[in-house]
Amino acid sequence: MLGFGGVIMDLRRLPSPDDLLILLTVARLGRFNAVAEALGTTHTTISRRILALDKQLGGRTLERSPHGWELTDLGSEAVAAAEAIEGTLGALTNRIARSEDVISGLVRISTPDGFGAEFVAPALVRLQRAHPLLNVEMLSATRKVSQNRSGVDLEVVVGNLENVSNAQTIFLSNYFLRLYASPQYVGERGLPVTLDDVRQHGFVSYVESALQVAELGHRSTQLPVPRSSFQATSIFAQLEAVRRGAGIGLLPNFLVVGDPGFVAVLPDDFQRQLPIWAVARAESLRSAAVQAVLGAIRTEISARQADLAG
């Protein structure tokens, strides 16, 4: 027991700060496996610590849902305490390090590889240079919003959103998909005069059977079935295939704008506009580091809006 100002406290009856911070990480990431990865431990340890916290608090802090682990009312109260602990420890760490930098810790973000390389990575590098205590894990994923939460603090997704549960969606920008070919290909095969002429050409796009975002694929374009196809799950493989003359590609304009290695194909007849979104749990958005990451991405987009418009 300890006494402070005449008040006797039994520390054995207080919830463990470590367990509260683990609960906070679960609230942000939604999955025990992702929390275990982030904290360098095991799924079993995370589960054991949450059970210990539940016992200490006298009730369940988490409940399973189709969307991953969600907080109970008791869990929400515990997370509020955990956020206060996190903020206090962060301030103490900064004082010890003689730093006023409040942006620290680990942020995990998933993003489509093309947009991630062109916009997210530059934004995060600039942010990290300004805040050297910040750590970043960037996962490449071209998919719909994860309905069971994907184990990251922030998801960047493209396409039209369906029902998104237990998360907040933040519109970032629109961008365009257009048709492109290489000068070499155009010199050898010529350009199609009409959209129907595309059937006489090779076509480069995503692997349809592996594609989660239908709007990125050829099947959703209403273009005719091409003579042959080159399909890849990586947008950078598609870019290289088009550059080397595999055919006409359905490519994001921000990856090819101003590049002499690509020629616009039927620019007045075909284009597709898609939105880009950031998605995160409310608990993640209350993190100063996550807010800083989101702000850095928005700044990068704002500064390069012309590239997105093409």
mmCIF file of C-alpha atoms in Angstrom:
data_model
loop_
_atom_site.group_PDB
_atom_site.id
_atom_site.type_symbol
_atom_site.label_atom_id
_atom_site.label_comp_id
_atom_site.label_asym_id
_atom_site.label_seq_id
_atom_site.Cartn_x
_atom_site.Cartn_y
_atom_site.Cartn_z
ATOM 1 C CA MET A 1 0.000 0.000 0.000
ATOM 2 C CA LEU A 2 1.057 3.581 -0.659
ATOM 3 C CA GLY A 3 -0.127 6.775 0.941
ATOM 4 C CA PHE A 4 -0.449 10.097 -0.910
ATOM 5 C CA GLY A 5 -1.693 13.133 0.980
ATOM 6 C CA GLY A 6 -3.229 10.949 3.641
ATOM 7 C CA VAL A 7 -5.032 8.721 1.075
ATOM 8 C CA ILE A 8 -4.116 5.036 1.249
ATOM 9 C CA MET A 9 -4.020 3.259 -2.126
ATOM 10 C CA ASP A 10 -3.869 -0.498 -2.624
ATOM 11 C CA LEU A 11 -1.884 -0.814 -5.849
ATOM 12 C CA ARG A 12 -2.965 -4.434 -6.184
ATOM 13 C CA ARG A 13 -6.507 -3.251 -6.867
ATOM 14 C CA LEU A 14 -5.501 -0.821 -9.595
ATOM 15 C CA PRO A 15 -5.554 -2.000 -13.232
ATOM 16 C CA SER A 16 -2.137 -2.505 -14.763
ATOM 17 C CA PRO A 17 -1.077 0.492 -16.901
ATOM 18 C CA ASP A 18 0.599 -1.977 -19.286
ATOM 19 C CA ASP A 19 -2.665 -3.863 -19.726
ATOM 20 C CA LEU A 20 -4.570 -0.622 -20.271
ATOM 21 C CA LEU A 21 -2.130 0.369 -23.032
ATOM 22 C CA ILE A 22 -2.536 -3.072 -24.617
ATOM 23 C CA LEU A 23 -6.304 -2.549 -24.598
ATOM 24 C CA LEU A 24 -5.796 0.836 -26.264
ATOM 25 C CA THR A 25 -3.759 -0.821 -29.023
ATOM 26 C CA VAL A 26 -6.462 -3.463 -29.509
ATOM 27 C CA ALA A 27 -9.055 -0.694 -29.794
ATOM 28 C CA ARG A 28 -6.972 0.966 -32.517
ATOM 29 C CA LEU A 29 -6.008 -2.118 -34.514
ATOM 30 C CA GLY A 30 -8.967 -4.406 -33.854
ATOM 31 C CA ARG A 31 -7.062 -7.697 -33.988
ATOM 32 C CA PHE A 32 -4.941 -9.504 -31.409
ATOM 33 C CA ASN A 33 -2.509 -10.726 -34.072
ATOM 34 C CA ALA A 34 -1.872 -7.186 -35.295
ATOM 35 C CA VAL A 35 -1.415 -5.968 -31.715
ATOM 36 C CA ALA A 36 1.036 -8.800 -31.036
ATOM 37 C CA GLU A 37 3.044 -7.818 -34.126
ATOM 38 C CA ALA A 38 3.050 -4.151 -33.161
ATOM 39 C CA LEU A 39 4.139 -4.875 -29.587
ATOM 40 C CA GLY A 40 6.587 -7.666 -30.394
ATOM 41 C CA THR A 41 4.743 -10.358 -28.424
ATOM 42 C CA THR A 42 2.270 -13.192 -29.057
ATOM 43 C CA HIS A 43 -1.474 -13.510 -29.593
ATOM 44 C CA THR A 44 -1.650 -15.654 -26.455
ATOM 45 C CA THR A 45 0.043 -13.004 -24.345
ATOM 46 C CA ILE A 46 -2.330 -10.298 -25.596
ATOM 47 C CA SER A 47 -5.343 -12.480 -24.826
ATOM 48 C CA ARG A 48 -3.993 -13.286 -21.354
ATOM 49 C CA ARG A 49 -3.353 -9.613 -20.532
ATOM 50 C CA ILE A 50 -6.854 -8.588 -21.640
ATOM 51 C CA LEU A 51 -8.381 -11.344 -19.494
ATOM 52 C CA ALA A 52 -6.298 -10.142 -16.544
ATOM 53 C CA LEU A 53 -7.524 -6.577 -17.125
ATOM 54 C CA ASP A 54 -11.139 -7.751 -17.329
ATOM 55 C CA LYS A 55 -10.720 -9.546 -14.015
ATOM 56 C CA GLN A 56 -9.158 -6.465 -12.430
ATOM 57 C CA LEU A 57 -11.972 -4.207 -13.679
ATOM 58 C CA GLY A 58 -14.747 -6.664 -12.906
ATOM 59 C CA GLY A 59 -16.196 -6.960 -16.400
ATOM 60 C CA ARG A 60 -15.499 -7.448 -20.094
ATOM 61 C CA THR A 61 -13.692 -4.677 -21.941
ATOM 62 C CA LEU A 62 -14.003 -6.232 -25.410
ATOM 63 C CA GLU A 63 -16.564 -8.147 -27.365
ATOM 64 C CA ARG A 64 -16.297 -9.903 -30.704
ATOM 65 C CA SER A 65 -18.186 -8.598 -33.685
ATOM 66 C CA PRO A 66 -18.095 -9.317 -37.421
ATOM 67 C CA HIS A 67 -15.750 -6.314 -37.624
ATOM 68 C CA GLY A 68 -13.157 -7.523 -35.111
ATOM 69 C CA TRP A 69 -12.834 -6.700 -31.415
ATOM 70 C CA GLU A 70 -15.022 -3.819 -30.261
ATOM 71 C CA LEU A 71 -15.057 -1.967 -26.954
ATOM 72 C CA THR A 72 -17.792 -2.446 -24.387
ATOM 73 C CA ASP A 73 -18.922 0.522 -22.324
ATOM 74 C CA LEU A 74 -16.437 -0.534 -19.647
ATOM 75 C CA GLY A 75 -13.765 -0.888 -22.322
ATOM 76 C CA SER A 76 -14.413 2.649 -23.542
ATOM 77 C CA GLU A 77 -13.903 3.980 -20.009
ATOM 78 C CA ALA A 78 -10.698 1.967 -19.704
ATOM 79 C CA VAL A 79 -9.430 3.263 -23.053
ATOM 80 C CA ALA A 80 -10.015 6.845 -21.932
ATOM 81 C CA ALA A 81 -7.765 6.120 -18.934
ATOM 82 C CA ALA A 82 -5.232 4.445 -21.229
ATOM 83 C CA GLU A 83 -5.122 7.498 -23.502
ATOM 84 C CA ALA A 84 -4.390 9.682 -20.484
ATOM 85 C CA ILE A 85 -1.574 7.329 -19.471
ATOM 86 C CA GLU A 86 -0.201 7.342 -23.009
ATOM 87 C CA GLY A 87 -0.205 11.124 -23.112
ATOM 88 C CA THR A 88 1.481 11.423 -19.711
ATOM 89 C CA LEU A 89 4.164 8.857 -20.561
ATOM 90 C CA GLY A 90 4.785 10.567 -23.892
ATOM 91 C CA ALA A 91 5.278 13.914 -22.191
ATOM 92 C CA LEU A 92 7.625 12.328 -19.638
ATOM 93 C CA THR A 93 9.628 10.636 -22.376
ATOM 94 C CA ASN A 94 9.966 13.916 -24.229
ATOM 95 C CA ARG A 95 11.148 15.709 -21.100
ATOM 96 C CA ILE A 96 13.733 13.018 -20.448
ATOM 97 C CA ALA A 97 14.887 13.295 -24.048
ATOM 98 C CA ARG A 98 14.769 17.095 -23.713
ATOM 99 C CA SER A 99 12.442 17.239 -26.673
ATOM 100 C CA GLU A 100 9.161 19.040 -27.227
ATOM 101 C CA ASP A 101 8.188 16.594 -29.963
ATOM 102 C CA VAL A 102 4.824 15.016 -29.096
ATOM 103 C CA ILE A 103 4.647 12.951 -32.315
ATOM 104 C CA SER A 104 6.135 9.579 -31.479
ATOM 105 C CA GLY A 105 5.353 5.872 -31.399
ATOM 106 C CA LEU A 106 4.405 3.467 -34.198
ATOM 107 C CA VAL A 107 1.773 4.115 -36.892
ATOM 108 C CA ARG A 108 0.741 1.261 -39.186
ATOM 109 C CA ILE A 109 -0.872 2.281 -42.470
ATOM 110 C CA SER A 110 -2.100 0.282 -45.456
ATOM 111 C CA THR A 111 -2.322 1.878 -48.893
ATOM 112 C CA PRO A 112 -2.506 0.890 -52.567
ATOM 113 C CA ASP A 113 1.050 0.515 -53.845
ATOM 114 C CA GLY A 114 0.922 3.190 -56.544
ATOM 115 C CA PHE A 115 -0.672 5.892 -54.429
ATOM 116 C CA GLY A 116 1.423 4.790 -51.483
ATOM 117 C CA ALA A 117 4.686 5.205 -53.372
ATOM 118 C CA GLU A 118 3.762 8.521 -54.994
ATOM 119 C CA PHE A 119 1.948 10.291 -52.184
ATOM 120 C CA VAL A 120 1.993 8.447 -48.863
ATOM 121 C CA ALA A 121 5.710 7.590 -48.727
ATOM 122 C CA PRO A 122 6.930 11.162 -49.474
ATOM 123 C CA ALA A 123 4.476 12.529 -46.919
ATOM 124 C CA LEU A 124 5.621 10.099 -44.235
ATOM 125 C CA VAL A 125 9.318 10.630 -44.908
ATOM 126 C CA ARG A 126 8.900 14.388 -44.549
ATOM 127 C CA LEU A 127 6.863 13.897 -41.363
ATOM 128 C CA GLN A 128 9.420 11.499 -39.907
ATOM 129 C CA ARG A 129 12.289 13.884 -40.640
ATOM 130 C CA ALA A 130 10.442 16.509 -38.613
ATOM 131 C CA HIS A 131 9.551 14.004 -35.865
ATOM 132 C CA PRO A 132 12.388 11.472 -35.529
ATOM 133 C CA LEU A 133 10.645 9.625 -32.670
ATOM 134 C CA LEU A 134 7.897 8.520 -35.074
ATOM 135 C CA ASN A 135 8.050 4.984 -36.496
ATOM 136 C CA VAL A 136 6.071 3.940 -39.562
ATOM 137 C CA GLU A 137 4.994 0.607 -41.043
ATOM 138 C CA MET A 138 3.471 0.978 -44.527
ATOM 139 C CA LEU A 139 1.694 -2.049 -45.994
ATOM 140 C CA SER A 140 0.819 -2.214 -49.699
ATOM 141 C CA ALA A 141 -2.755 -3.396 -50.222
ATOM 142 C CA THR A 142 -5.184 -2.655 -53.048
ATOM 143 C CA ARG A 143 -8.507 -3.678 -51.580
ATOM 144 C CA LYS A 144 -11.881 -2.546 -50.331
ATOM 145 C CA VAL A 145 -12.309 -1.183 -46.831
ATOM 146 C CA SER A 146 -11.784 -4.073 -44.439
ATOM 147 C CA GLN A 147 -15.053 -4.835 -42.669
ATOM 148 C CA ASN A 148 -13.216 -6.754 -39.940
ATOM 149 C CA ARG A 149 -10.635 -3.969 -39.575
ATOM 150 C CA SER A 150 -7.291 -4.782 -41.041
ATOM 151 C CA GLY A 151 -4.940 -4.478 -38.102
ATOM 152 C CA VAL A 152 -3.657 -1.040 -39.063
ATOM 153 C CA ASP A 153 -4.124 2.423 -37.588
ATOM 154 C CA LEU A 154 -5.077 3.968 -40.922
ATOM 155 C CA GLU A 155 -6.275 2.505 -44.212
ATOM 156 C CA VAL A 156 -6.067 4.334 -47.530
ATOM 157 C CA VAL A 157 -8.503 2.827 -50.017
ATOM 158 C CA VAL A 158 -9.818 3.666 -53.468
ATOM 159 C CA GLY A 159 -13.215 3.231 -55.050
ATOM 160 C CA ASN A 160 -16.777 3.669 -53.937
ATOM 161 C CA LEU A 161 -17.340 2.840 -50.271
ATOM 162 C CA GLU A 162 -19.921 0.317 -49.183
ATOM 163 C CA ASN A 163 -21.277 0.218 -45.645
ATOM 164 C CA VAL A 164 -18.381 0.928 -43.298
ATOM 165 C CA SER A 165 -18.997 -0.120 -39.720
ATOM 166 C CA ASN A 166 -17.213 1.056 -36.588
ATOM 167 C CA ALA A 167 -14.857 3.363 -38.447
ATOM 168 C CA GLN A 168 -14.699 6.888 -39.775
ATOM 169 C CA THR A 169 -14.172 7.642 -43.458
ATOM 170 C CA ILE A 170 -12.293 10.737 -44.601
ATOM 171 C CA PHE A 171 -12.353 11.804 -48.240
ATOM 172 C CA LEU A 172 -8.880 12.613 -49.541
ATOM 173 C CA SER A 173 -9.190 13.272 -53.263
ATOM 174 C CA ASN A 174 -10.317 12.026 -56.643
ATOM 175 C CA TYR A 175 -7.988 10.751 -59.348
ATOM 176 C CA PHE A 176 -8.362 9.423 -62.875
ATOM 177 C CA LEU A 177 -7.653 6.161 -64.640
ATOM 178 C CA ARG A 178 -6.908 6.649 -68.325
ATOM 179 C CA LEU A 179 -5.639 4.585 -71.248
ATOM 180 C CA TYR A 180 -1.940 4.766 -72.136
ATOM 181 C CA ALA A 181 0.525 3.037 -74.440
ATOM 182 C CA SER A 182 4.246 3.366 -75.088
ATOM 183 C CA PRO A 183 5.631 5.285 -78.085
ATOM 184 C CA GLN A 184 7.191 2.015 -79.249
ATOM 185 C CA TYR A 185 3.844 0.230 -79.176
ATOM 186 C CA VAL A 186 2.113 3.104 -80.957
ATOM 187 C CA GLY A 187 4.827 3.085 -83.644
ATOM 188 C CA GLU A 188 4.376 -0.636 -84.237
ATOM 189 C CA ARG A 189 0.612 -1.058 -83.820
ATOM 190 C CA GLY A 190 -0.830 2.437 -84.157
ATOM 191 C CA LEU A 191 -3.510 3.994 -81.987
ATOM 192 C CA PRO A 192 -7.136 2.820 -81.880
ATOM 193 C CA VAL A 193 -9.479 5.304 -83.536
ATOM 194 C CA THR A 194 -12.536 4.309 -81.511
ATOM 195 C CA LEU A 195 -13.067 2.481 -78.241
ATOM 196 C CA ASP A 196 -14.270 -0.549 -80.189
ATOM 197 C CA ASP A 197 -10.841 -0.709 -81.868
ATOM 198 C CA VAL A 198 -9.310 -1.573 -78.482
ATOM 199 C CA ARG A 199 -10.330 -5.173 -79.162
ATOM 200 C CA GLN A 200 -7.555 -5.353 -81.754
ATOM 201 C CA HIS A 201 -4.857 -4.522 -79.189
ATOM 202 C CA GLY A 202 -3.115 -6.052 -76.219
ATOM 203 C CA PHE A 203 -4.372 -4.800 -72.874
ATOM 204 C CA VAL A 204 -2.581 -4.370 -69.539
ATOM 205 C CA SER A 205 -4.474 -4.298 -66.245
ATOM 206 C CA TYR A 206 -4.928 -5.956 -62.853
ATOM 207 C CA VAL A 207 -5.484 -9.699 -62.436
ATOM 208 C CA GLU A 208 -9.267 -9.732 -62.444
ATOM 209 C CA SER A 209 -9.593 -12.918 -60.357
ATOM 210 C CA ALA A 210 -7.491 -11.373 -57.561
ATOM 211 C CA LEU A 211 -8.923 -7.854 -57.720
ATOM 212 C CA GLN A 212 -11.007 -6.600 -54.789
ATOM 213 C CA VAL A 213 -11.712 -3.141 -56.210
ATOM 214 C CA ALA A 214 -13.696 -3.889 -59.365
ATOM 215 C CA GLU A 215 -13.450 -0.313 -60.642
ATOM 216 C CA LEU A 216 -9.726 -0.793 -61.242
ATOM 217 C CA GLY A 217 -10.163 -3.713 -63.613
ATOM 218 C CA HIS A 218 -10.880 -4.065 -67.312
ATOM 219 C CA ARG A 219 -14.195 -5.884 -66.829
ATOM 220 C CA SER A 220 -15.830 -2.840 -65.272
ATOM 221 C CA THR A 221 -14.776 -0.441 -68.037
ATOM 222 C CA GLN A 222 -17.252 -1.566 -70.750
ATOM 223 C CA LEU A 223 -14.289 -1.655 -73.115
ATOM 224 C CA PRO A 224 -14.318 -4.549 -75.598
ATOM 225 C CA VAL A 225 -12.467 -7.772 -74.838
ATOM 226 C CA PRO A 226 -8.891 -7.235 -76.084
ATOM 227 C CA ARG A 227 -6.918 -9.442 -78.445
ATOM 228 C CA SER A 228 -4.604 -10.412 -75.588
ATOM 229 C CA SER A 229 -4.027 -9.374 -72.019
ATOM 230 C CA PHE A 230 -1.175 -8.866 -69.585
ATOM 231 C CA GLN A 231 -2.488 -8.906 -66.011
ATOM 232 C CA ALA A 232 -0.493 -8.223 -62.841
ATOM 233 C CA THR A 233 -1.379 -7.612 -59.208
ATOM 234 C CA SER A 234 1.241 -4.848 -58.985
ATOM 235 C CA ILE A 235 0.580 -1.497 -60.629
ATOM 236 C CA PHE A 236 4.316 -1.074 -61.089
ATOM 237 C CA ALA A 237 4.487 -4.325 -63.072
ATOM 238 C CA GLN A 238 1.648 -2.982 -65.221
ATOM 239 C CA LEU A 239 3.523 0.271 -65.793
ATOM 240 C CA GLU A 240 6.620 -1.613 -66.892
ATOM 241 C CA ALA A 241 4.582 -3.884 -69.172
ATOM 242 C CA VAL A 242 3.022 -0.873 -70.905
ATOM 243 C CA ARG A 243 6.389 0.875 -71.110
ATOM 244 C CA ARG A 244 7.870 -2.183 -72.838
ATOM 245 C CA GLY A 245 5.098 -2.506 -75.390
ATOM 246 C CA ALA A 246 2.776 -5.176 -73.975
ATOM 247 C CA GLY A 247 -0.286 -3.179 -74.985
ATOM 248 C CA ILE A 248 -2.639 -0.431 -73.896
ATOM 249 C CA GLY A 249 -2.843 -0.021 -70.128
ATOM 250 C CA LEU A 250 -5.516 1.258 -67.774
ATOM 251 C CA LEU A 251 -3.274 3.337 -65.526
ATOM 252 C CA PRO A 252 -3.568 5.986 -62.787
ATOM 253 C CA ASN A 253 -2.780 9.335 -64.359
ATOM 254 C CA PHE A 254 -0.617 10.423 -61.404
ATOM 255 C CA LEU A 255 1.917 7.690 -62.211
ATOM 256 C CA VAL A 256 2.446 8.703 -65.847
ATOM 257 C CA VAL A 257 1.650 12.409 -66.108
ATOM 258 C CA GLY A 258 4.515 14.213 -67.842
ATOM 259 C CA ASP A 259 6.386 10.952 -68.574
ATOM 260 C CA PRO A 260 7.436 10.801 -72.267
ATOM 261 C CA GLY A 261 7.413 6.998 -72.041
ATOM 262 C CA PHE A 262 3.608 6.998 -72.179
ATOM 263 C CA VAL A 263 1.165 8.199 -74.839
ATOM 264 C CA ALA A 264 -2.469 8.964 -74.007
ATOM 265 C CA VAL A 265 -4.934 6.734 -75.849
ATOM 266 C CA LEU A 266 -8.400 8.095 -76.755
ATOM 267 C CA PRO A 267 -8.166 10.765 -74.030
ATOM 268 C CA ASP A 268 -11.391 12.445 -75.139
ATOM 269 C CA ASP A 269 -13.373 9.199 -75.221
ATOM 270 C CA PHE A 270 -12.473 7.357 -72.054
ATOM 271 C CA GLN A 271 -11.534 8.101 -68.456
ATOM 272 C CA ARG A 272 -12.621 6.869 -65.060
ATOM 273 C CA GLN A 273 -12.688 8.974 -61.900
ATOM 274 C CA LEU A 274 -12.187 7.240 -58.561
ATOM 275 C CA PRO A 275 -12.183 8.613 -55.008
ATOM 276 C CA ILE A 276 -9.444 7.997 -52.441
ATOM 277 C CA TRP A 277 -10.402 7.655 -48.777
ATOM 278 C CA ALA A 278 -8.714 7.345 -45.407
ATOM 279 C CA VAL A 279 -10.462 5.028 -42.958
ATOM 280 C CA ALA A 280 -9.709 4.599 -39.264
ATOM 281 C CA ARG A 281 -11.286 3.721 -35.967
ATOM 282 C CA ALA A 282 -12.225 6.594 -33.705
ATOM 283 C CA GLU A 283 -9.608 5.414 -31.182
ATOM 284 C CA SER A 284 -6.901 5.662 -33.829
ATOM 285 C CA LEU A 285 -7.974 9.132 -34.898
ATOM 286 C CA ARG A 286 -7.535 10.367 -31.330
ATOM 287 C CA SER A 287 -3.836 9.502 -31.581
ATOM 288 C CA ALA A 288 -1.631 12.545 -32.207
ATOM 289 C CA ALA A 289 0.653 10.418 -34.392
ATOM 290 C CA VAL A 290 -2.198 9.185 -36.580
ATOM 291 C CA GLN A 291 -3.557 12.718 -36.927
ATOM 292 C CA ALA A 292 -0.082 13.888 -37.947
ATOM 293 C CA VAL A 293 0.159 11.129 -40.570
ATOM 294 C CA LEU A 294 -3.269 11.993 -41.945
ATOM 295 C CA GLY A 295 -2.367 15.676 -42.059
ATOM 296 C CA ALA A 296 0.905 14.955 -43.866
ATOM 297 C CA ILE A 297 -0.893 12.906 -46.531
ATOM 298 C CA ARG A 298 -3.477 15.648 -47.039
ATOM 299 C CA THR A 299 -0.720 18.240 -47.386
ATOM 300 C CA GLU A 300 1.029 16.121 -50.021
ATOM 301 C CA ILE A 301 -2.212 15.700 -51.949
ATOM 302 C CA SER A 302 -2.991 19.411 -51.780
ATOM 303 C CA ALA A 303 0.452 20.338 -53.048
ATOM 304 C CA ARG A 304 0.187 17.930 -55.997
ATOM 305 C CA GLN A 305 -3.486 18.153 -56.909
ATOM 306 C CA ALA A 306 -2.568 18.850 -60.533
ATOM 307 C CA ASP A 307 -0.910 15.414 -60.766
ATOM 308 C CA LEU A 308 -4.122 13.746 -59.588
ATOM 309 C CA ALA A 309 -6.243 15.693 -62.049
ATOM 310 C CA GLY A 310 -3.797 14.918 -64.850
#
